Coordinates of C-alpha atoms in Angstrom, one line a residue:
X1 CA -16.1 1.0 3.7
X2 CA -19.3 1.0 1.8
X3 CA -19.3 -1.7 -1.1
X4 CA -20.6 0.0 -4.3
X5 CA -22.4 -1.3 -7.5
X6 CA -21.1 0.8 -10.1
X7 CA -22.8 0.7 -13.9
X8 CA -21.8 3.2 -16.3
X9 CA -23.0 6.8 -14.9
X10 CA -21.4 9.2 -17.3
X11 CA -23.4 10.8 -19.6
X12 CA -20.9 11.0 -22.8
X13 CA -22.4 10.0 -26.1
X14 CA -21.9 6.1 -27.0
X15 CA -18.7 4.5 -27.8
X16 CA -20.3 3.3 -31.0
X17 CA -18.0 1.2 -33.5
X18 CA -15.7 2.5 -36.0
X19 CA -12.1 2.4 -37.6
X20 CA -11.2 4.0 -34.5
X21 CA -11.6 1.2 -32.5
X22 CA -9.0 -0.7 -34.5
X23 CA -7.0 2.3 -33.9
X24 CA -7.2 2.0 -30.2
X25 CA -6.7 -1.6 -30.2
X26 CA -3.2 -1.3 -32.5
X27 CA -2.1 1.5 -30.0
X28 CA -2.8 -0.5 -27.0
X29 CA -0.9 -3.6 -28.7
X30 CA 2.5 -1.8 -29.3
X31 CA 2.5 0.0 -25.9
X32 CA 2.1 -3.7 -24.2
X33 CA 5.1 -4.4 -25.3
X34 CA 6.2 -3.2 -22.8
X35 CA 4.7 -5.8 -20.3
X36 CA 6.0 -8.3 -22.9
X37 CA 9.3 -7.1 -22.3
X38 CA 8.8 -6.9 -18.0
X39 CA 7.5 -10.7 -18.6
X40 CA 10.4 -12.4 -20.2
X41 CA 12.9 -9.7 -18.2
X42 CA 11.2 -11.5 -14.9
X43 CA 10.6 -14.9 -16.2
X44 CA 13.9 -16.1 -18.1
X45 CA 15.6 -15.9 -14.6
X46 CA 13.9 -19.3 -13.7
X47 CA 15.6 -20.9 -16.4
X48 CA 18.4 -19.5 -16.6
X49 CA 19.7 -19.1 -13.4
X50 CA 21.5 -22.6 -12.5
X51 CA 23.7 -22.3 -15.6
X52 CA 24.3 -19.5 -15.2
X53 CA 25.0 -20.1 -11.5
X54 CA 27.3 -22.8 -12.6
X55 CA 29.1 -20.8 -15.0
X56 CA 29.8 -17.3 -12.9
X57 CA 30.6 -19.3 -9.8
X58 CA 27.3 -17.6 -7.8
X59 CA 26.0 -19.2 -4.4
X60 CA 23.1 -18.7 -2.7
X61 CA 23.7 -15.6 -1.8
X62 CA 24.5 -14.1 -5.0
X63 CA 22.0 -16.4 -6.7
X64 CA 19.9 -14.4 -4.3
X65 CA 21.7 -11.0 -5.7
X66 CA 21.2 -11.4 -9.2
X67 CA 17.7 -12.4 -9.0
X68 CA 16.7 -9.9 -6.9
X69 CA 19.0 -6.8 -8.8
X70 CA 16.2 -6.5 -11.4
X71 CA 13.6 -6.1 -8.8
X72 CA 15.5 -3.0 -7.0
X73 CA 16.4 -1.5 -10.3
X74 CA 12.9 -1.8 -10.8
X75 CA 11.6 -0.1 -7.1
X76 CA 13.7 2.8 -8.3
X77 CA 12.5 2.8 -12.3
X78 CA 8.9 2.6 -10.8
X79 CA 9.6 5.9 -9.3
X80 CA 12.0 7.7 -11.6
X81 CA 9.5 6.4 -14.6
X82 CA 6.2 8.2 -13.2
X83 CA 8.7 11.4 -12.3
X84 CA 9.6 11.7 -15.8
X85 CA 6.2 10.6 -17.2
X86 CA 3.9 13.5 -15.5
X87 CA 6.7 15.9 -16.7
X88 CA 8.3 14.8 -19.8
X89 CA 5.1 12.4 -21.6
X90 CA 4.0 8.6 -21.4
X91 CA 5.0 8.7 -24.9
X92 CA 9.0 9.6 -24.7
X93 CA 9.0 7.8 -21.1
X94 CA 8.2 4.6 -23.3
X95 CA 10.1 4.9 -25.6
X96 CA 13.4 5.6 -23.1
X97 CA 12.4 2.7 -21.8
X98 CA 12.6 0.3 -25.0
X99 CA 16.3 1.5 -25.3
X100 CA 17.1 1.3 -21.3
X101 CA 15.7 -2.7 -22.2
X102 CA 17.9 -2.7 -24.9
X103 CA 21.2 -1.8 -23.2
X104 CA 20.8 -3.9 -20.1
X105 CA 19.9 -6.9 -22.2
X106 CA 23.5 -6.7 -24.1
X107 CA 24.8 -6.2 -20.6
X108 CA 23.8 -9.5 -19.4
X109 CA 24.6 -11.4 -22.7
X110 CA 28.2 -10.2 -22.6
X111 CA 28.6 -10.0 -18.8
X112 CA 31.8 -11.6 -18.2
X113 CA 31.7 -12.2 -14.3
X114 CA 29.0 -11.3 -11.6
X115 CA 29.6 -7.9 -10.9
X116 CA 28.6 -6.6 -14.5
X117 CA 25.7 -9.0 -14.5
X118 CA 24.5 -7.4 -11.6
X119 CA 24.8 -3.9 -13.3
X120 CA 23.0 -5.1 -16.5
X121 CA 20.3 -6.8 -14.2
X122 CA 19.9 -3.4 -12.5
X123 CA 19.4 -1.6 -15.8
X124 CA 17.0 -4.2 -16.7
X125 CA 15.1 -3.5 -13.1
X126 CA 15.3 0.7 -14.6
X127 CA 13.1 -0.7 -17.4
X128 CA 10.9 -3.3 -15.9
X129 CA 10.1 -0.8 -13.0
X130 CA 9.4 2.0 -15.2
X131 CA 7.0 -0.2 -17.8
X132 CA 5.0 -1.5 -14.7
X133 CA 4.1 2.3 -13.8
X134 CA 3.7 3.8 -17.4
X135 CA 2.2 1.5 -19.6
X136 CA -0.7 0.9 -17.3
X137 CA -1.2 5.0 -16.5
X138 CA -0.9 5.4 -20.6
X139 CA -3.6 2.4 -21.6
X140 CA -5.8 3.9 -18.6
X141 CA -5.6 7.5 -20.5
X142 CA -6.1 6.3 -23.7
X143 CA -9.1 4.1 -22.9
X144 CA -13.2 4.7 -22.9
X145 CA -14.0 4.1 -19.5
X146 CA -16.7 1.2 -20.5
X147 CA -13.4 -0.8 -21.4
X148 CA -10.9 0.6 -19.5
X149 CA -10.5 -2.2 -17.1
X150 CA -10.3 -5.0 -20.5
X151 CA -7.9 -2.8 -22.4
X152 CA -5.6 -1.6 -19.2
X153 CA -5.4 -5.1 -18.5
X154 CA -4.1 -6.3 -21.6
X155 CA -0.4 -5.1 -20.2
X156 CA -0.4 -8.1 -17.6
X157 CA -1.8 -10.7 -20.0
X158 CA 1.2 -9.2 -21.9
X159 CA 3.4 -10.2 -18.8
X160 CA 2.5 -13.7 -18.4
X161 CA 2.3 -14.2 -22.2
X162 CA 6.4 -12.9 -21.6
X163 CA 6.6 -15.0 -18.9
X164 CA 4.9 -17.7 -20.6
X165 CA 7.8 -17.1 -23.5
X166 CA 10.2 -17.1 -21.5
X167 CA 9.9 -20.5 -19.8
X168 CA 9.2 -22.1 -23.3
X169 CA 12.5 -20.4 -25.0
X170 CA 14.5 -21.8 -21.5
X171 CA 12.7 -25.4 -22.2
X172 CA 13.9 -25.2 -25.9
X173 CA 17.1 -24.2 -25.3
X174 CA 17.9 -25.7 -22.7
X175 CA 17.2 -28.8 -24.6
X176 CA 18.9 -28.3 -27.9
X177 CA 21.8 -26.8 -25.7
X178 CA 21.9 -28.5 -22.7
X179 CA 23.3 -26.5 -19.2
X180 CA 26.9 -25.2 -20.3
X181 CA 28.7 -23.8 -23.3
X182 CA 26.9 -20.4 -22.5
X183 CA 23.1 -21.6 -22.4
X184 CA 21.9 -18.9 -20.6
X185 CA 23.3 -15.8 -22.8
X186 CA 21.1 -17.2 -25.8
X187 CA 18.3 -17.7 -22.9
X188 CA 18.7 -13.6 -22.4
X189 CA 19.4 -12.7 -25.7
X190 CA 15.9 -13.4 -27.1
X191 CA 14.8 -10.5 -25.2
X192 CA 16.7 -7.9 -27.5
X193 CA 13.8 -8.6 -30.4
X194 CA 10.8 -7.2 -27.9
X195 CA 13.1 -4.2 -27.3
X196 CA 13.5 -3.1 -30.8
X197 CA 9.8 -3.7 -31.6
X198 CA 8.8 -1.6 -28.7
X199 CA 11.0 1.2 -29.7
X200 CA 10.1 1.6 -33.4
X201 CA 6.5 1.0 -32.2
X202 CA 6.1 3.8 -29.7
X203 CA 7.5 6.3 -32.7
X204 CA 4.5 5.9 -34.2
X205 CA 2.4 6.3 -31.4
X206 CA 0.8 9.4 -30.6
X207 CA 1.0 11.1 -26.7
X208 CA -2.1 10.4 -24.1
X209 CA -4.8 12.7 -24.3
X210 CA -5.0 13.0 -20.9
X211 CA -1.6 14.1 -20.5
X212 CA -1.8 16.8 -23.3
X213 CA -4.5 18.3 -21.7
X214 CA -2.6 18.6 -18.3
X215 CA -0.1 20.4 -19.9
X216 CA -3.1 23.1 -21.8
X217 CA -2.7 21.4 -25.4
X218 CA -6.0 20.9 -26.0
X219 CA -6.3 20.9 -29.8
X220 CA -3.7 18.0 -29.5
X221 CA -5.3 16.1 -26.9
X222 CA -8.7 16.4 -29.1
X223 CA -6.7 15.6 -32.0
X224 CA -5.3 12.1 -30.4
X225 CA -8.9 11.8 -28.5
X226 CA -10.1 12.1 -32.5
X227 CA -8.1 8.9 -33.4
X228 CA -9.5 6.5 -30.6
X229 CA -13.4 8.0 -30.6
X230 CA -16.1 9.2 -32.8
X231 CA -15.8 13.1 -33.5
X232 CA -19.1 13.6 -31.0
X233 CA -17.0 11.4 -28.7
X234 CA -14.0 12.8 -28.9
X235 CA -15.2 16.5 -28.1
X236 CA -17.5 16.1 -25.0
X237 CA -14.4 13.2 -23.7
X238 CA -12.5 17.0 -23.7
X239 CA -14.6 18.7 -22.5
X240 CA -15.5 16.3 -19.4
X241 CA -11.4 16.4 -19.4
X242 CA -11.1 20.1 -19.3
X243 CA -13.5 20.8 -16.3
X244 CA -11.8 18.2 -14.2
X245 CA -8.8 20.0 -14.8
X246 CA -9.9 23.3 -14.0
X247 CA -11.6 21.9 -10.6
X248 CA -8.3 20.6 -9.9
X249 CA -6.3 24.0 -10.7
X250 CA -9.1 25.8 -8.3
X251 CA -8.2 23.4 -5.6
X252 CA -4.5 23.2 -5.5
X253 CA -2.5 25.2 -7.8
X254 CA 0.8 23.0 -8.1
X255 CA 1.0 19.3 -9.0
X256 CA 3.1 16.0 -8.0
X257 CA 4.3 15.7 -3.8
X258 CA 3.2 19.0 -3.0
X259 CA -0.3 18.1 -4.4
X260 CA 0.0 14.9 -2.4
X261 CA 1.0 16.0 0.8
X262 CA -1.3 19.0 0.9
X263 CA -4.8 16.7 0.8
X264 CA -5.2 14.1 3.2
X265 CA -7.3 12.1 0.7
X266 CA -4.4 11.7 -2.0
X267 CA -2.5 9.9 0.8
X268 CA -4.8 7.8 2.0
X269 CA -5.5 6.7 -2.4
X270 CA -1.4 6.3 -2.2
X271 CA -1.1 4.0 1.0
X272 CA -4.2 2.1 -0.7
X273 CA -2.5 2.1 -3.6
X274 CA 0.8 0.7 -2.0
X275 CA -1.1 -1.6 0.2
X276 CA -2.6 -3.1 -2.9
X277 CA 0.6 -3.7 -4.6
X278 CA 2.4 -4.9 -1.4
X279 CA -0.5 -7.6 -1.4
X280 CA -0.1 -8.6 -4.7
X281 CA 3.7 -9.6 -4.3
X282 CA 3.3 -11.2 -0.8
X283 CA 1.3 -13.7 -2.7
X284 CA 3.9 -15.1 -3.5
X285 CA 3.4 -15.2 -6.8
X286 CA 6.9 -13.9 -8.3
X287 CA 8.9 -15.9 -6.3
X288 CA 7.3 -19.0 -8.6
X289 CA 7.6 -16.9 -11.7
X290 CA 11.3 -16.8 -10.6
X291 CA 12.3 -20.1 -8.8
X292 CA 9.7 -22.0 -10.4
X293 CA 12.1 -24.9 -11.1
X294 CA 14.0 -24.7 -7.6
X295 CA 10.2 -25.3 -6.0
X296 CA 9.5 -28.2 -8.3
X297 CA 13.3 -29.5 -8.2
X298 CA 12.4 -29.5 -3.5
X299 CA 9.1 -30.8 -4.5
X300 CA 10.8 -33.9 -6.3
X301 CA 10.9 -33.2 -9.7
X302 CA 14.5 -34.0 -11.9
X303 CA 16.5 -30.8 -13.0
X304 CA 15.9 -31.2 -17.1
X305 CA 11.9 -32.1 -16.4
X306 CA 11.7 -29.6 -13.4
X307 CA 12.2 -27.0 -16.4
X308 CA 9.6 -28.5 -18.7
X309 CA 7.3 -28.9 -16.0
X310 CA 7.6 -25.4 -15.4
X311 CA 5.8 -24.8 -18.8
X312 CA 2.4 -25.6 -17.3
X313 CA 2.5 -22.4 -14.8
X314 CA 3.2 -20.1 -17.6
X315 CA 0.0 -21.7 -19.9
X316 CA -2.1 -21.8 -16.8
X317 CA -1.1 -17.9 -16.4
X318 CA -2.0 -16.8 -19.7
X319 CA -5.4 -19.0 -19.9
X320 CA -6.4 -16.6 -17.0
X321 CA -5.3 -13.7 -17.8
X322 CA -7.6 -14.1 -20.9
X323 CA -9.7 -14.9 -18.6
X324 CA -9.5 -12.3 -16.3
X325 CA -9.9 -9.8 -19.2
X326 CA -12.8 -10.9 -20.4
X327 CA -14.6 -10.6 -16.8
X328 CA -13.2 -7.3 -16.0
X329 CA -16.2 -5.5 -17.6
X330 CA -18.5 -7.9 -15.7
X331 CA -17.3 -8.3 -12.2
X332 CA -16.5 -5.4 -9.8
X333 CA -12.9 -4.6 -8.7
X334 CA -13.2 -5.4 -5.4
X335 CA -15.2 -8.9 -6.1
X336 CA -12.3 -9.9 -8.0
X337 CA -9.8 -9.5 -5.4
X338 CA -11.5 -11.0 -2.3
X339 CA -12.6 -13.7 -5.0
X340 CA -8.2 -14.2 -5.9
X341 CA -7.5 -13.8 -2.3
X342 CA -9.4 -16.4 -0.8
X343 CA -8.4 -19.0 -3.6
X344 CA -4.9 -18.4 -3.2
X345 CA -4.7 -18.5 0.2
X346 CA -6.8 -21.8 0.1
X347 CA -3.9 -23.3 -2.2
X348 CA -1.0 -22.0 0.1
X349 CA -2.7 -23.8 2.8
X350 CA -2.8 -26.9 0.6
X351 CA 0.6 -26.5 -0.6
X352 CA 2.0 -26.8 2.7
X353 CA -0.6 -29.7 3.8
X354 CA 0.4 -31.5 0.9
X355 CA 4.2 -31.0 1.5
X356 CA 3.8 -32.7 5.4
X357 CA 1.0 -35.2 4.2
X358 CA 3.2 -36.6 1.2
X359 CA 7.2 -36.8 2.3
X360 CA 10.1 -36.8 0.0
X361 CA 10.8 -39.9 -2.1
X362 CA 6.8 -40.8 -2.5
X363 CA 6.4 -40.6 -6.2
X364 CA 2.8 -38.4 -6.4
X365 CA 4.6 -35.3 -4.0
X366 CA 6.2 -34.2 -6.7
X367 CA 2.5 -34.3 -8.9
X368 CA 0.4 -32.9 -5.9
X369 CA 2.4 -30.1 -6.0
X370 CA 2.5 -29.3 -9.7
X371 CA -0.5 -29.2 -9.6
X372 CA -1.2 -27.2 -6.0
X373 CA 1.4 -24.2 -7.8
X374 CA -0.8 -24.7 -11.4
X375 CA -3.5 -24.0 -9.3
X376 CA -2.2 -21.2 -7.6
X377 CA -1.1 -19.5 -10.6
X378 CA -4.4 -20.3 -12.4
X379 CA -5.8 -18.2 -9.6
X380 CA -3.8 -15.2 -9.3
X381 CA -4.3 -14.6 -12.7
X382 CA -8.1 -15.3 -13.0
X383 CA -8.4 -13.3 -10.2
X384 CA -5.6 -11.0 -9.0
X385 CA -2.8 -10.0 -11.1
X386 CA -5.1 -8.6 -13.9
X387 CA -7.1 -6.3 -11.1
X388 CA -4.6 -5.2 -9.1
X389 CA -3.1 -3.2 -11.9
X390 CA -6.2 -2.0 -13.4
X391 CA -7.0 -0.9 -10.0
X392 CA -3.7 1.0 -10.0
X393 CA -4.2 2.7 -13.0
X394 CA -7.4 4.1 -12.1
X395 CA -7.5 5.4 -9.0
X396 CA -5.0 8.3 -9.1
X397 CA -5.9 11.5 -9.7
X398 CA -4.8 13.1 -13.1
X399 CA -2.6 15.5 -11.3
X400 CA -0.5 12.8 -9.3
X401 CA -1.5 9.4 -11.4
X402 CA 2.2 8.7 -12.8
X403 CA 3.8 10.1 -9.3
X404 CA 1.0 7.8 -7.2
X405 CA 1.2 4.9 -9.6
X406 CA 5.3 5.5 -9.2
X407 CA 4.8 5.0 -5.1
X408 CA 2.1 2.2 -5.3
X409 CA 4.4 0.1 -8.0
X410 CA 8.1 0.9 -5.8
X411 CA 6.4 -0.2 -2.4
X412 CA 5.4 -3.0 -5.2
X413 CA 8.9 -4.0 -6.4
X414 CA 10.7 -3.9 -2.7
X415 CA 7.8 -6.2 -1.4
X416 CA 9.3 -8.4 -4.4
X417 CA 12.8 -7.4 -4.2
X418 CA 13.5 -8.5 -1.0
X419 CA 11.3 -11.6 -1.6
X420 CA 13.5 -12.7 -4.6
X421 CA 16.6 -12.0 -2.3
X422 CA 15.8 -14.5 0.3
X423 CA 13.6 -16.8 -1.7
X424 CA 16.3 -19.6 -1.8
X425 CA 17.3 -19.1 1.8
X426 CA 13.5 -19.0 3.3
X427 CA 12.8 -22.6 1.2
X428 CA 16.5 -24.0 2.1
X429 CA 15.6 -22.6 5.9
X430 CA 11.7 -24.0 6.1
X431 CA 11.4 -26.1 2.7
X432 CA 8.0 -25.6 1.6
X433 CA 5.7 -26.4 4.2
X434 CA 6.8 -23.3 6.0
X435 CA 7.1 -21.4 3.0
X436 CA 3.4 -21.7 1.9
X437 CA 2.2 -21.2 5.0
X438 CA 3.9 -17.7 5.2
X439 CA 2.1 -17.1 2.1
X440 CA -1.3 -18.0 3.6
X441 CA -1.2 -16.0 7.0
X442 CA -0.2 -12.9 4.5
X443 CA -3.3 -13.9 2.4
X444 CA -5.6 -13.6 5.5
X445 CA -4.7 -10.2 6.2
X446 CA -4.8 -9.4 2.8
X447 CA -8.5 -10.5 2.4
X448 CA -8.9 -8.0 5.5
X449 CA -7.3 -5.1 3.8
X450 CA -9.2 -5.4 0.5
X451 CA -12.9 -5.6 2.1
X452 CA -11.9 -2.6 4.7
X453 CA -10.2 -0.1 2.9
X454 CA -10.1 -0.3 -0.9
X455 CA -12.7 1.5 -3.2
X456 CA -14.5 0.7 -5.8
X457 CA -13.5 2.2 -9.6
X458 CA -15.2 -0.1 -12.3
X459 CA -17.9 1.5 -14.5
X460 CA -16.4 5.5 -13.8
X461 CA -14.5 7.7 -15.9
X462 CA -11.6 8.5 -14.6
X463 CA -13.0 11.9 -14.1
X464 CA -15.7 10.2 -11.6
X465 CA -13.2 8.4 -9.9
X466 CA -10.6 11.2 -9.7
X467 CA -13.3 13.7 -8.3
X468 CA -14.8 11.0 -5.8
X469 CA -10.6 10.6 -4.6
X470 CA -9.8 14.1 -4.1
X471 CA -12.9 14.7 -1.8
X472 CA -13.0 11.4 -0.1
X473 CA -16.1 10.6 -1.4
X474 CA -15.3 7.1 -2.5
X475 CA -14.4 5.9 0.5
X476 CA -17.3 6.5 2.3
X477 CA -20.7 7.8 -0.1
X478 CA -22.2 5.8 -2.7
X479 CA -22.6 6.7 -5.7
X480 CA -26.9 7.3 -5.8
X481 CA -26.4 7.0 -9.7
X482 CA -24.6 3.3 -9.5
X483 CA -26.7 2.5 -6.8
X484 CA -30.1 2.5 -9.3

């Protein structure tokens, strides 16, 4: 794999300034919603889950069950949700979505035992999956490829700001409720108010360009394309569109698996893709985001300040995602993650040292270790969490991008599903120290992975990138104009 500088090699006019960028930025805000909504849907679990654990009666197993229902639901809405993207619209696919949040959060709220929670959980999973595949493909389409990678990734500092939410609504309530008389449903309620804000949103917003064009409705895509860009802009963005499109017909004639299967290259950008994803999850990094207050109740930390504690991960995950953001312009792709996979590992490692160097009862174990996961987190968000969906947004072609980001993101959520099912069982089984450790040995391959097979996409169109995926060139050939 040949490491590429990339700089901006397209030869459309400037993005200039303009009421249009205002435009873009509003759009982009209402569609992240959507990862506001997959943040507080992941993150309210960690507070809510021993009262509610108390309440329906769960054990470990089925503590295990209902955590980990969301993230199947979500394997399978990460798959039906690209399906229905390439052929129905990002637009209508969002805004199914908002009302599939909807449902399943009134499903939990009023679930009466654990069977039904599990089915609202599930429905939950439908909507988290298919926001983690379609918001990302529909910022990448609507964005100027000099900020593609800031304004794609403003979905996952949505995310953590939802997680973030999430773990300060638990704290307050928690507090002003204490652990019974139904905490949890008010916990899970909250999450009804992103839902409707998504939905009247997304009424308002128009389709992607990218999609209309697809589909041969060209004076609409230019029409949209004339909201977001100058007129000058807008046009020779088509046009570059347009001949893309018509390579692609030339090539291969029919679209989604058949498209796949029949180039060798598509697969090897989807098993990338996967890979990536995959990585992301063995981190580790969910399974805090989830059981965040069982890891800091082993560590040694009480119950009631094991769940303020757990405040600090969440502001330490939105201080990087801003963070991230603002670097994605600045630092290459592939940088970022061997940068985030070498850090994390280091603090898994550490985790574990700390958790045989410090034993249970000595009063700074439970400190160390606060501030080991702080650590951790401020990491994979700096570094990680931010690129890897960028990354996934960008490097499908137009043809396959919602059916290859729907692979990449279910490979994504089993990784995570079956993670969050044995979560409790791997910590009660190996506490910590053999936990973390798991986590590091992944990291290590990880860090292999990223340096020998993934490509770099920062500073192309999407154009670039698609044509340089379809003929294999990005794997191997640098690009002589990013080289200069």
């Amino acid at each position: 794999m040949v490491d590429i500088k990339p700089t901006a090699t397209s030869t459309l006019p400037p993005l200039g300034t303009g009421p249009y960028r205002k435009r873009l930025g509003v759009l982009a805000l209402v569609a992240t919603f959507g990862g506001l909504l997959f943040g507080y849907d992941t993150g309210v679990i960690n507070g809510a889950l021993l009262p509610m654990k108390q309440e329906l009666g769960l054990t470990n197993l089925t503590e295990g069950v209902v955590t980990s229902s969301l993230l199947f639901g979500a394997a399978i809405g990460a798959m039906l949700g690209g399906r229905i993207a390439d052929g129905w619209g990002r637009r209508k696919t969002i805004i199914l979505l908002a009302v599939t949040f909807f449902v399943g959060t009134l499903t939990c709220v009023f679930a009466p035992a654990f069977g039904v929670m599990v089915v609202g959980r599930v429905l939950l999973g439908l909507a988290v999956g298919g926001a983690s595949t379609v918001v990302p493909v529909f910022l990448a389409e609507l964005a100027p490829y000099e900020i593609r990678g800031s304004l794609s990734g403003r979905n996952e500092l949505m995310i953590v700001i939802g997680q973030l939410a999430a773990f300060v609504v638990n704290a307050i309530i928690g507090t002003l409720w204490g652990e019974g008389n139904g905490v949890w449903r008010v916990m899970l309620a909250v999450c009804a108010l992103p839902a409707i804000a998504l939905f009247i949103g997304m009424l308002r917003v128009p389709e992607s360009p990218r999609w209309l064009a697809s589909k041969g409705r060209n004076d609409e895509a230019l029409a949209v394309l004339g909201q977001i860009r100058s007129k000058e802009r807008a046009v020779a963005e088509l046009d570059d569109i347009k001949r893309t499109n018509d390579l692609e017909a030339k090539i291969q004639r029919v679209s989604g698996w058949r498209t796949l299967l029949g180039n060798k290259w598509l697969i090897r950008i989807v098993l990338i893709g996967a890979g990536i994803g995959v990585a992301q999850q063995l981190t580790g990094i969910n399974s805090i985001m989830y059981y965040g207050q069982t890891v800091l109740i082993e560590s040694g930390f009480q119950q009631s300040a094991a769940l303020i504690a757990n405040i600090a991960p969440g502001v330490i995950a939105v201080i990087g995602g801003v963070i991230a953001i603002a670097n994605m312009e600045r630092i290459n792709r592939r940088t970022t993650l061997i940068l985030g996979y070498s850090l994390t590992t280091v603090c898994h490692f550490l985790i574990g040292i700390a958790s045989i160097t410090l034993p249970a009862g000595n009063p700074a174990r439970p400190w160390v270790i606060l501030f080991l996961v702080v650590a951790f987190v401020g990491s994979m968000q700096t570094f990680l969490n931010i690129a890897t969906w960028v990354i996934l947004s960008e490097i499908f072609p137009t043809q396959i991008r919602a059916l290859g980001m729907g692979i990449a993101v279910f490979c994504l959520w089993i990784a995570n599903a079956f993670l969050g099912l044995y979560f409790p069982s791997i910590v009660a089984a190996t506490g910590i120290t053999g936990t973390f450790f798991g986590f590091a040995i992944v990291g290590v391959l990880a860090l292999f992975f990223i340096w020998k097979f993934v490509p770099e996409s920062r500073g192309r169109t999407l154009e670039e990138v698609e044509e340089g995926v379809t003929t294999g060139n990005i794997f191997t050939v640098p690009d002589k104009k990013a080289r200069r």
